[in-house]
XYZ file of C-alpha atoms in Angstrom:
199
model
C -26.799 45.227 35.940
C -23.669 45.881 37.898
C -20.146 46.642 37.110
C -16.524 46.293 38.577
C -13.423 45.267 38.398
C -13.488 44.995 34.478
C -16.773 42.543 34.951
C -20.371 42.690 34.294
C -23.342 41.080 35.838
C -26.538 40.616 34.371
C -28.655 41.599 37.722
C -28.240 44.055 40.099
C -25.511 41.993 42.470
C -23.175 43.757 45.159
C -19.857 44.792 43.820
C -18.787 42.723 46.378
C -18.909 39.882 44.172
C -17.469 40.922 40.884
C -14.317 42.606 42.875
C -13.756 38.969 44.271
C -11.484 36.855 41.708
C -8.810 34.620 42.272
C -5.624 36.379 41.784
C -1.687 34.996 41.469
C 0.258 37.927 42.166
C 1.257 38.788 45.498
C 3.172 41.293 47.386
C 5.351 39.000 49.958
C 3.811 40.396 52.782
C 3.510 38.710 55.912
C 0.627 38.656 58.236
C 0.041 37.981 61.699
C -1.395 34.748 63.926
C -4.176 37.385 64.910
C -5.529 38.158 61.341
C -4.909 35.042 60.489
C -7.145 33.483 63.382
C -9.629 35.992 62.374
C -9.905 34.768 58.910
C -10.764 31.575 59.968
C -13.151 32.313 62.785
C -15.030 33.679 60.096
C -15.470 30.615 58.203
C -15.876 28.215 60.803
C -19.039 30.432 61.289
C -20.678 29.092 57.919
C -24.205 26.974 57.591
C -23.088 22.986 58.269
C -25.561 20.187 57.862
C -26.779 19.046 61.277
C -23.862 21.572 62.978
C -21.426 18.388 61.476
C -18.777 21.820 61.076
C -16.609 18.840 58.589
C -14.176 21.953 57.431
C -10.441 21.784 58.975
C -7.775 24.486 57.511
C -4.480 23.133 58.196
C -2.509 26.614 57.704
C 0.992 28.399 57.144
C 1.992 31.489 57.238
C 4.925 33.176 55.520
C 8.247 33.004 57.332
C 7.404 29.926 59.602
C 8.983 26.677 59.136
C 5.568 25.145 58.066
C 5.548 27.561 54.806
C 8.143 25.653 53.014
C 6.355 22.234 53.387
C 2.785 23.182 52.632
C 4.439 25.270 48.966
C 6.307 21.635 48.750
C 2.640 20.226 48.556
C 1.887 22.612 45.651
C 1.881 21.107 42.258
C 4.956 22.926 40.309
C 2.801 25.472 38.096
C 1.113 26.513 41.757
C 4.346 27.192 43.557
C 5.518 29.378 40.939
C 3.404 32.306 42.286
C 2.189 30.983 45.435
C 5.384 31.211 47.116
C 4.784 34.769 47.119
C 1.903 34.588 49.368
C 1.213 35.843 53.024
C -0.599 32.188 53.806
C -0.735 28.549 52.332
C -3.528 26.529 53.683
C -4.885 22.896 52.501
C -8.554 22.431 53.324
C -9.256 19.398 54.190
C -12.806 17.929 55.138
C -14.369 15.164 57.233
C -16.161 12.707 54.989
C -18.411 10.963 58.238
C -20.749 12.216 60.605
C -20.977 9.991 64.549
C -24.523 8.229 64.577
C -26.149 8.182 68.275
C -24.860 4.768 68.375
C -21.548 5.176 67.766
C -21.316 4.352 64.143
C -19.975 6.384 61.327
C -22.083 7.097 58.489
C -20.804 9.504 55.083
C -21.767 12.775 56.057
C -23.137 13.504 52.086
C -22.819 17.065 52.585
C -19.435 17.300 53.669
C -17.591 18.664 50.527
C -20.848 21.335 49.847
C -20.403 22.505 53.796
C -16.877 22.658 53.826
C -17.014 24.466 50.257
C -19.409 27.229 52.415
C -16.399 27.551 54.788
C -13.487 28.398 52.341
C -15.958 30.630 50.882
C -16.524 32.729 54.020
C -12.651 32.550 54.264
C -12.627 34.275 51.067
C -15.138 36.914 52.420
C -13.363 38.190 55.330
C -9.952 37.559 53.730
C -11.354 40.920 52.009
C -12.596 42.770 54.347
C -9.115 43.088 55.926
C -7.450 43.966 52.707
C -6.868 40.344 51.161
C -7.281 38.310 48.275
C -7.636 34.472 48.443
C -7.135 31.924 45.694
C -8.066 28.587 45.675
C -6.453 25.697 44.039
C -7.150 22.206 42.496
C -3.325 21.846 41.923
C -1.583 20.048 44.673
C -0.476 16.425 45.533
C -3.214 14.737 47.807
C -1.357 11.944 48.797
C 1.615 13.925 49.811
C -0.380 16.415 52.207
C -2.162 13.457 53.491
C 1.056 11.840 54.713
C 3.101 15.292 55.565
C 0.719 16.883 57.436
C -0.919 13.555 59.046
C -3.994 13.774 57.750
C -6.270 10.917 59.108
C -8.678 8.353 58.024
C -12.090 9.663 57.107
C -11.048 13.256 55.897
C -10.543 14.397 52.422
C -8.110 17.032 51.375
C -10.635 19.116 49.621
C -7.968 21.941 48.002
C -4.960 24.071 48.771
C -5.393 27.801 49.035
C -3.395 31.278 49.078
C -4.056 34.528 50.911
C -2.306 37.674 50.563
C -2.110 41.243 49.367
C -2.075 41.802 45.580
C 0.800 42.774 43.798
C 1.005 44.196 40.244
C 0.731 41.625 37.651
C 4.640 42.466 36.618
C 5.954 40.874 39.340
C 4.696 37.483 37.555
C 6.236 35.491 34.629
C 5.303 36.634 31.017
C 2.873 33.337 30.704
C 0.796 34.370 34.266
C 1.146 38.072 33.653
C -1.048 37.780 30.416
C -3.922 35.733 32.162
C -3.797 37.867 35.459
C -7.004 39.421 34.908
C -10.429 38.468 36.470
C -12.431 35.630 34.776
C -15.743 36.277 33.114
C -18.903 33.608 33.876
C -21.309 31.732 31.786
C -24.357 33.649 32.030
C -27.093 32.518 34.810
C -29.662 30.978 32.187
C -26.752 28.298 31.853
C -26.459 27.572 34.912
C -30.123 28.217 36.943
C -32.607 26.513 35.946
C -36.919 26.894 37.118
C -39.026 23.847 37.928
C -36.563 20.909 35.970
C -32.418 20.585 35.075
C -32.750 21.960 31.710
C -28.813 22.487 31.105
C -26.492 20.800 28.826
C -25.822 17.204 30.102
């Protein structure tokens, strides 16, 4: 069993993964092209079916003209707190693979691989000081036409990365659920031999 950041696992996991949660309040720090670059040459690093690499990170960072338009693409609830980020990012991924022959065929794997991406984003978001959260909340059809997003890709989720602040700096409503999540324990959601889970 392991313990941190007010959670509890039931094995003996790295802290590592307990002190990673998805948090809202941030300090309105900047940060640079560099670490920003660095971020992301992490995750185009991940595992990819067939080296497909379908993950694209179409990115702002606070300050620029491109912030205002990618916390536009937020849904309302999202931009309430996400405004106060260092980054913005929609993560968008390509749904086809190239056959030999020129045809396109679904790449089946593309959301799972791309998913491996944003999580290695979240990795070395950390490692230089940062916290990223991910979100469902945003208007698909909006980012697909703002930031021409083309035929055969899927805007897979929006995303913020910055520095935590204290949870005061939040509205009363956010404030109270600042805290890191629990999980459903792993018999519920690992299963030997057969799927032996709820349906």
């Amino acid at each position: 069993m392991t313990s941190s950041n007010t959670r509890d696992s039931e094995f003996p996991i790295d802290t590592f993964f307990l002190d990673r949660w998805s948090p809202r309040a941030f300090t309105e720090e900047t940060i640079d092209q560099a670490t920003m670059l660095t971020i992301l040459d992490a995750a185009h690093w991940a595992p990819s079916s067939g080296n497909n690499q379908p993950w694209r990170f179409i990115y702002a960072l606070r300050g620029t003209p491109s912030f205002p338009v990618l916390v536009d693409i937020l849904s309302p609830g999202n931009q309430r707190w996400a405004q106060n980020a260092a980054a913005l990012m929609i993560v968008v991924s390509k749904t086809y693979r190239v056959a030999s022959n020129g045809e396109r065929r679904l790449a089946y794997t593309h959301s799972y691989d791309t998913g491996a991406a944003w999580f290695s984003v979240i990795c070395q978001a950390m490692k230089l000081g940062y916290h990223a959260h991910g979100m469902e909340g945003f208007d698909k059809e909006k980012a697909v036409e703002v930031l021409g997003i083309p035929e055969g890709y899927r805007a897979e989720a929006a995303a913020a990365i910055g520095r935590i602040a204290d949870r005061s700096t939040l509205p009363d409503d956010l404030a109270e659920r600042e805290v890191p999540s629990k999980r459903k324990p792993v018999s519920e959601i690992a299963f030997e031999g057969k799927f032996t889970g709820e349906p």
